[in-house]
CSV table of C-alpha atoms and ligand atoms in Angstrom, one decimal:
chain,number,residue,atom,x,y,z
Q,1,MET,CA,-24.2,-0.7,6.4
Q,2,SER,CA,-21.4,-0.9,4.6
Q,3,LEU,CA,-20.3,-4.5,3.7
Q,4,GLN,CA,-17.1,-6.2,3.1
Q,5,THR,CA,-15.9,-6.8,-0.8
Q,6,THR,CA,-14.1,-9.3,-2.4
Q,7,LEU,CA,-13.5,-10.1,-6.2
Q,8,LYS,CA,-16.0,-11.4,-8.2
Q,9,ARG,CA,-13.3,-14.0,-10.1
Q,10,SER,CA,-9.8,-14.5,-10.1
Q,11,PHE,CA,-7.2,-12.5,-12.0
Q,12,THR,CA,-3.7,-12.9,-12.9
Q,13,LEU,CA,-1.0,-10.1,-13.7
Q,14,ALA,CA,3.0,-11.0,-14.8
Q,15,GLY,CA,6.0,-8.4,-14.9
Q,16,ILE,CA,9.3,-7.9,-13.9
Q,17,THR,CA,10.3,-7.1,-10.4
Q,18,LEU,CA,11.6,-3.4,-9.4
Q,19,HIS,CA,14.6,-4.9,-7.3
Q,20,SER,CA,15.4,-8.4,-8.0
Q,21,GLY,CA,14.6,-7.5,-11.4
Q,22,VAL,CA,13.1,-11.5,-12.2
Q,23,ILE,CA,9.7,-12.4,-13.9
Q,24,SER,CA,7.1,-12.7,-11.0
Q,25,THR,CA,3.2,-13.6,-11.6
Q,26,MET,CA,0.6,-13.0,-9.6
Q,27,THR,CA,-2.8,-14.8,-9.5
Q,28,VAL,CA,-5.1,-12.8,-7.4
Q,29,HIS,CA,-8.2,-14.7,-6.2
Q,30,PRO,CA,-11.7,-14.1,-4.2
Q,31,ALA,CA,-12.0,-14.7,-0.5
Q,32,PRO,CA,-14.5,-15.4,2.2
Q,33,ALA,CA,-15.4,-12.8,4.4
Q,34,ASN,CA,-13.6,-11.6,7.4
Q,35,THR,CA,-10.6,-13.4,6.2
Q,36,GLY,CA,-8.2,-10.3,5.1
Q,37,ILE,CA,-6.0,-10.1,2.4
Q,38,ASN,CA,-3.5,-12.5,2.2
Q,39,PHE,CA,-0.2,-13.6,0.3
Q,40,LYS,CA,1.0,-16.9,-0.6
Q,41,ARG,CA,3.7,-17.9,-1.7
Q,42,ILE,CA,3.5,-20.8,-3.8
Q,43,ASP,CA,6.8,-21.3,-4.9
Q,44,LEU,CA,7.7,-22.4,-1.4
Q,45,GLY,CA,8.0,-26.1,-1.0
Q,46,VAL,CA,6.9,-26.1,2.8
Q,47,PRO,CA,3.8,-27.1,4.3
Q,48,ASN,CA,0.5,-25.1,2.9
Q,49,HIS,CA,0.1,-22.8,6.3
Q,50,GLN,CA,3.6,-21.9,6.3
Q,51,LYS,CA,3.2,-20.2,2.9
Q,52,VAL,CA,0.8,-18.0,3.8
Q,53,ILE,CA,1.7,-14.4,4.5
Q,54,GLU,CA,-1.2,-12.3,6.3
Q,55,CYS,CA,-1.6,-8.3,5.9
Q,56,SER,CA,-1.6,-7.5,9.8
Q,57,ILE,CA,1.1,-5.1,11.5
Q,58,ASN,CA,2.2,-7.6,13.2
Q,59,ASN,CA,4.2,-9.2,9.9
Q,60,ILE,CA,5.4,-5.8,8.5
Q,61,THR,CA,9.5,-6.1,8.3
Q,62,SER,CA,11.9,-4.2,7.6
Q,63,SER,CA,13.3,-3.7,3.9
Q,64,GLN,CA,14.6,-1.2,1.3
Q,65,LEU,CA,12.7,1.4,-0.9
Q,66,CYS,CA,9.3,-0.7,-0.7
Q,67,SER,CA,7.3,-2.3,2.3
Q,68,SER,CA,7.3,-6.2,3.0
Q,69,LEU,CA,5.4,-8.3,5.0
Q,70,GLU,CA,7.6,-11.4,6.8
Q,71,ASN,CA,5.1,-14.5,8.6
Q,72,MET,CA,6.3,-16.2,11.5
Q,73,TYR,CA,8.2,-18.8,9.8
Q,74,GLY,CA,10.5,-16.4,8.2
Q,75,HIS,CA,9.0,-16.6,4.7
Q,76,LYS,CA,8.4,-12.8,3.1
Q,77,VAL,CA,6.7,-10.8,0.6
Q,78,SER,CA,7.9,-7.1,-0.7
Q,79,MET,CA,6.8,-4.3,-3.0
Q,80,THR,CA,3.2,-4.9,-1.8
Q,81,GLU,CA,2.1,-1.2,-1.6
Q,82,HIS,CA,0.7,-0.7,-5.3
Q,83,LEU,CA,-1.6,-4.0,-5.0
Q,84,LEU,CA,-2.4,-2.7,-1.6
Q,85,SER,CA,-3.0,0.4,-2.6
Q,86,ALA,CA,-5.6,-1.1,-5.6
Q,87,PHE,CA,-7.5,-3.0,-2.7
Q,88,HIS,CA,-7.7,0.1,-0.3
Q,89,GLY,CA,-8.6,2.6,-2.7
Q,90,LEU,CA,-11.5,0.6,-4.7
Q,91,ASN,CA,-12.5,-0.9,-0.8
Q,92,ILE,CA,-11.5,-4.9,-1.3
Q,93,ASP,CA,-11.4,-6.2,1.9
Q,94,ASN,CA,-10.6,-10.0,1.3
Q,95,ALA,CA,-8.5,-11.7,-1.4
Q,96,LEU,CA,-5.6,-14.3,-1.3
Q,97,ILE,CA,-2.7,-13.7,-3.8
Q,98,ASP,CA,-0.9,-16.8,-4.8
Q,99,LEU,CA,2.7,-15.3,-5.7
Q,100,ASN,CA,5.4,-17.3,-7.5
Q,101,THR,CA,8.4,-15.5,-6.0
Q,102,ASP,CA,8.9,-12.8,-3.2
Q,103,GLU,CA,8.6,-9.7,-4.5
Q,104,LEU,CA,5.5,-8.4,-6.7
Q,105,PRO,CA,5.6,-7.3,-10.3
Q,106,ILE,CA,6.3,-3.4,-10.6
Q,107,LEU,CA,3.7,-3.3,-13.8
Q,108,ASP,CA,4.0,0.6,-14.9
Q,109,GLY,CA,5.0,1.9,-11.4
Q,110,SER,CA,1.5,2.8,-10.5
Q,111,SER,CA,-1.6,1.0,-9.7
Q,112,LYS,CA,-3.3,1.6,-12.9
Q,113,LYS,CA,-3.5,-1.7,-14.5
Q,114,ILE,CA,-4.3,-3.2,-11.3
Q,115,VAL,CA,-7.4,-1.0,-10.9
Q,116,GLU,CA,-8.3,-1.4,-14.6
Q,117,THR,CA,-8.2,-5.2,-14.4
Q,118,ILE,CA,-10.2,-5.3,-10.7
Q,119,GLU,CA,-13.0,-3.3,-12.3
Q,120,SER,CA,-13.0,-5.9,-15.3
Q,121,VAL,CA,-13.4,-8.7,-13.3
Q,122,GLY,CA,-15.7,-7.1,-10.8
Q,123,VAL,CA,-16.4,-6.6,-6.8
Q,124,LYS,CA,-18.7,-8.6,-5.0
Q,125,GLU,CA,-20.5,-7.9,-1.7
Q,126,LEU,CA,-20.0,-10.1,1.3
Q,127,HIS,CA,-22.5,-10.6,4.4
Q,128,ALA,CA,-20.3,-9.0,7.0
Q,129,ALA,CA,-20.0,-5.6,8.4
Q,130,LYS,CA,-16.5,-3.6,6.8
Q,131,LYS,CA,-13.8,-3.1,9.7
Q,132,SER,CA,-12.1,-0.2,10.2
Q,133,ILE,CA,-9.4,1.2,12.6
Q,134,LYS,CA,-11.0,4.3,14.0
Q,135,ILE,CA,-8.6,6.8,15.4
Q,136,LEU,CA,-9.4,8.0,18.9
Q,137,LYS,CA,-6.9,10.7,19.7
Q,138,PRO,CA,-4.6,12.9,17.6
Q,139,PHE,CA,-0.6,11.5,17.9
Q,140,MET,CA,2.4,11.8,15.4
Q,141,VAL,CA,5.6,9.9,14.4
Q,142,GLY,CA,8.3,11.5,13.7
Q,143,ASP,CA,10.1,15.1,13.9
Q,144,GLU,CA,9.7,18.2,11.7
Q,145,ASN,CA,11.7,16.9,8.9
Q,146,SER,CA,10.0,14.3,8.6
Q,147,PHE,CA,6.6,13.4,10.3
Q,148,ILE,CA,3.0,11.4,9.9
Q,149,LYS,CA,0.1,13.2,11.9
Q,150,VAL,CA,-3.2,11.5,12.4
Q,151,SER,CA,-5.8,12.8,14.2
Q,152,PRO,CA,-9.9,12.1,14.7
Q,153,ASN,CA,-12.0,12.7,11.6
Q,154,GLU,CA,-15.1,11.1,10.0
Q,155,GLN,CA,-13.4,9.4,6.9
Q,156,LEU,CA,-9.7,9.0,5.8
Q,157,SER,CA,-8.3,12.6,4.4
Q,158,ILE,CA,-4.4,12.9,3.5
Q,159,ASP,CA,-2.5,15.6,3.3
Q,160,TYR,CA,1.0,14.9,1.7
Q,161,THR,CA,3.8,17.3,1.5
Q,162,ILE,CA,7.2,16.3,-0.1
Q,163,VAL,CA,10.7,18.6,-0.8
Q,164,TYR,CA,13.2,17.6,-3.2
Q,165,ASP,CA,15.8,19.5,-4.8
Q,166,HIS,CA,14.6,19.0,-8.2
Q,167,SER,CA,13.3,21.7,-10.5
Q,168,LEU,CA,10.6,19.1,-11.4
Q,169,ILE,CA,9.6,18.5,-7.6
Q,170,LYS,CA,10.2,21.3,-5.3
Q,171,LYS,CA,7.5,21.4,-2.9
Q,172,GLN,CA,4.6,19.7,-3.4
Q,173,ASN,CA,1.4,19.3,-2.1
Q,174,PHE,CA,-1.8,17.2,-2.6
Q,175,ILE,CA,-4.8,17.0,-0.4
Q,176,LEU,CA,-7.2,14.3,-0.7
Q,177,ASP,CA,-10.3,15.5,1.4
Q,178,GLU,CA,-11.7,11.5,1.4
Q,179,LEU,CA,-10.5,8.5,-0.1
Q,180,ASN,CA,-13.2,7.0,-2.4
Q,181,GLU,CA,-13.1,4.8,-5.8
Q,182,VAL,CA,-13.6,7.2,-7.9
Q,183,LYS,CA,-11.2,9.8,-6.6
Q,184,TYR,CA,-8.2,7.1,-6.1
Q,185,LYS,CA,-9.0,5.8,-9.6
Q,186,GLU,CA,-8.6,9.3,-11.3
Q,187,MET,CA,-6.6,11.0,-9.0
Q,188,ILE,CA,-4.2,8.8,-7.8
Q,189,SER,CA,-4.1,5.3,-9.2
Q,190,PRO,CA,-1.9,6.7,-12.3
Q,191,SER,CA,1.0,8.0,-10.8
Q,192,ARG,CA,3.7,6.3,-11.4
Q,193,THR,CA,7.1,5.6,-8.6
Q,194,PHE,CA,10.2,7.6,-9.2
Q,195,GLY,CA,13.7,8.0,-8.9
Q,196,PHE,CA,16.8,9.8,-9.6
Q,197,GLU,CA,19.5,8.8,-12.1
Q,198,ASP,CA,22.1,9.5,-10.3
Q,199,GLU,CA,21.4,7.1,-7.6
Q,200,VAL,CA,20.7,4.4,-10.0
Q,201,GLU,CA,24.5,2.9,-9.6
Q,202,PHE,CA,24.9,3.3,-6.0
Q,203,LEU,CA,21.5,1.7,-5.5
Q,204,ARG,CA,22.3,-1.3,-8.2
Q,205,ALA,CA,25.9,-1.8,-6.3
Q,206,GLN,CA,23.3,-2.4,-3.0
Q,207,GLY,CA,21.3,-5.3,-5.3
Q,208,LEU,CA,18.5,-3.0,-5.7
Q,209,ILE,CA,16.4,-1.5,-8.7
Q,210,LYS,CA,17.9,-4.1,-10.5
Q,211,GLY,CA,14.5,-4.2,-13.1
Q,212,GLY,CA,14.0,-0.3,-12.8
Q,213,SER,CA,13.6,1.2,-15.8
Q,214,VAL,CA,11.7,4.2,-17.6
Q,215,ASP,CA,8.8,1.2,-18.3
Q,216,ASN,CA,8.4,1.3,-14.7
Q,217,ALA,CA,9.6,4.5,-13.2
Q,218,ILE,CA,10.2,8.2,-13.8
Q,219,VAL,CA,13.7,8.8,-14.1
Q,220,LEU,CA,14.7,11.7,-13.0
Q,221,SER,CA,17.7,13.5,-14.6
Q,222,LYS,CA,19.6,16.5,-13.7
Q,223,ASP,CA,16.7,19.2,-14.8
Q,224,GLY,CA,14.3,16.6,-16.5
Q,225,ILE,CA,13.2,13.2,-16.9
Q,226,LEU,CA,14.4,10.4,-18.8
Q,227,ASN,CA,11.1,8.6,-20.2
Q,228,ASP,CA,9.4,9.1,-23.2
Q,229,GLU,CA,5.9,9.6,-21.8
Q,230,ASN,CA,5.3,12.6,-20.1
Q,231,LEU,CA,4.1,13.2,-16.4
Q,232,ARG,CA,0.8,12.3,-16.3
Q,233,PHE,CA,0.2,14.9,-14.0
Q,234,GLU,CA,2.3,18.2,-12.9
Q,235,ASN,CA,2.5,16.9,-9.4
Q,236,GLU,CA,2.5,13.3,-10.3
Q,237,PHE,CA,5.4,12.9,-7.7
Q,238,VAL,CA,3.4,14.1,-4.4
Q,239,ARG,CA,0.4,11.8,-5.5
Q,240,HIS,CA,2.4,8.8,-5.8
Q,241,LYS,CA,3.4,9.2,-2.0
Q,242,VAL,CA,-0.4,9.1,-1.6
Q,243,LEU,CA,-0.5,6.1,-3.6
Q,244,ASP,CA,2.1,4.4,-1.2
Q,245,LEU,CA,0.7,5.6,2.0
Q,246,ILE,CA,-3.0,4.4,1.0
Q,247,GLY,CA,-1.0,0.9,0.5
Q,248,ASP,CA,1.0,1.2,3.1
Q,249,ILE,CA,-1.9,1.8,5.4
Q,250,TYR,CA,-3.5,-1.5,4.2
Q,251,LEU,CA,-0.5,-3.6,5.8
Q,252,SER,CA,-3.0,-3.6,8.8
Q,253,GLY,CA,-5.6,-5.3,6.5
Q,254,MET,CA,-7.9,-2.5,7.4
Q,255,SER,CA,-8.3,1.2,6.3
Q,256,ILE,CA,-8.4,4.0,8.8
Q,257,VAL,CA,-11.3,6.3,9.7
Q,258,GLY,CA,-9.2,9.5,10.2
Q,259,SER,CA,-7.5,12.4,9.0
Q,260,VAL,CA,-3.6,11.9,8.0
Q,261,GLU,CA,-1.2,14.2,7.7
Q,262,ALA,CA,2.3,13.5,5.9
Q,263,TYR,CA,5.6,15.6,5.4
Q,264,CYS,CA,8.7,14.3,3.7
Q,265,ALA,CA,7.5,10.6,4.9
Q,266,GLY,CA,7.8,7.2,3.7
Q,267,HIS,CA,7.4,3.7,3.8
Q,268,ARG,CA,9.1,3.3,7.2
Q,269,ARG,CA,7.2,6.4,8.7
Q,270,THR,CA,4.1,4.8,7.6
Q,271,GLN,CA,5.0,1.9,9.4
Q,272,GLU,CA,6.4,3.7,12.3
Q,273,MET,CA,2.9,4.9,12.3
Q,274,LEU,CA,0.9,1.4,12.0
Q,275,LYS,CA,3.6,0.4,15.0
Q,276,PHE,CA,2.6,3.3,17.1
Q,277,LEU,CA,-1.2,2.5,17.1
Q,278,MET,CA,-0.8,-1.1,17.5
Q,279,ASN,CA,1.6,-0.1,21.2
Q,280,ASP,CA,-1.4,2.2,22.4
Q,281,SER,CA,-5.0,0.8,22.0
Q,282,SER,CA,-6.2,3.9,23.7
Q,283,LEU,CA,-5.5,5.8,20.4
Q,284,SER,CA,-8.0,3.9,18.0
Q,285,LYS,CA,-10.6,1.3,18.2
Q,286,ILE,CA,-11.5,-1.1,15.6
Q,287,GLN,CA,-15.2,-0.2,14.5
Q,288,ASP,CA,-17.4,-2.5,12.3
Q,289,ALA,CA,-20.2,-1.1,10.3
Q,290,ILE,CA,-22.8,-2.3,12.4
Q,291,SER,CA,-22.1,-1.6,16.2
Q,292,SER,CA,-19.7,1.0,15.1
Q,293,ASN,CA,-18.5,0.7,19.1
Q,294,SER,CA,-16.3,-3.1,19.1
Q,295,GLN,CA,-13.4,-2.4,21.7
Q,296,ASN,CA,-11.3,-5.0,19.9
Q,297,PRO,CA,-7.9,-3.8,20.2
Q,298,ILE,CA,-5.9,-4.0,16.7
Q,299,TYR,CA,-3.9,-6.0,17.9
Q,300,ASP,CA,-6.0,-9.1,18.6
Q,301,SER,CA,-4.8,-11.8,16.2
Q,302,LYS,CA,-7.3,-13.3,13.7
Q,303,GLU,CA,-8.7,-16.8,13.4
Q,304,VAL,CA,-6.6,-19.7,11.6
Q,305,ILE,CA,-7.7,-19.1,8.1
Q,306,ASN,CA,-8.7,-22.7,7.4
Q,307,TYR,CA,-9.7,-21.9,3.4
Q,308,ILE,CA,-6.1,-21.8,2.3
V,401,ZN,ZN1,5.0,3.2,-4.8
């Protein structure tokens, strides 16, 4: 039987944010079974329950060049994908993240530091069955230029392809036949986010990537990279897209049991896929590790979280 997990103890990570360029501090705490992943904006002077932003498809909100969640009171948290990717990759079901601003720190642009820190504090099992979204029927979002196809499978597998007009990328494909802790840590988590030198000015003019630098992203010049550090993998770019996809699936608060094929996709396409799932209850069911046949639709609201 597969049990839910949480951390053995709390940890804090801090650093500059990619977009707003401020110092952000997040403290990740253990949380009880069946409470899921929740962010808490401790900087806001509002009643406690209004500070909490739950990982849930209903809370996914639009944002540029990252993923964001917004609660019913209009409070947001953005750049969730790398932390959620580490939680998903390491099978963490429950955690409470105190945050002192609206954006998570970018760290080195990958989830490596988060994975190492989670391993140093440890993970513990809880007395409740793990829940996941079991895919029942194949479906697709997007078109031939950019799509995500999802189909039934016995585990989560990911097949990702990207195409960029740059000599270091061109066409890259990565297949993760099964997401597990070892594969995630070794093959995915060190992969950094990336951007193009000739887009920096344009994005900064829009108030984005104010904190971006070679310390937290691979920056591609016309025919190379500006970073002193070499690429960590020859296909680090597509591996990072897999990292983001693993994180964005966890915006739902759960893993998917199914195969996911992504082509030139990104945050928006993954969010579109999750909302497509939410809107058609025949496509999936919530499966728990004991009964394997619960029929709850995935848009069931969770109970109010009393412990926060
Ligand atoms: Zn990313």
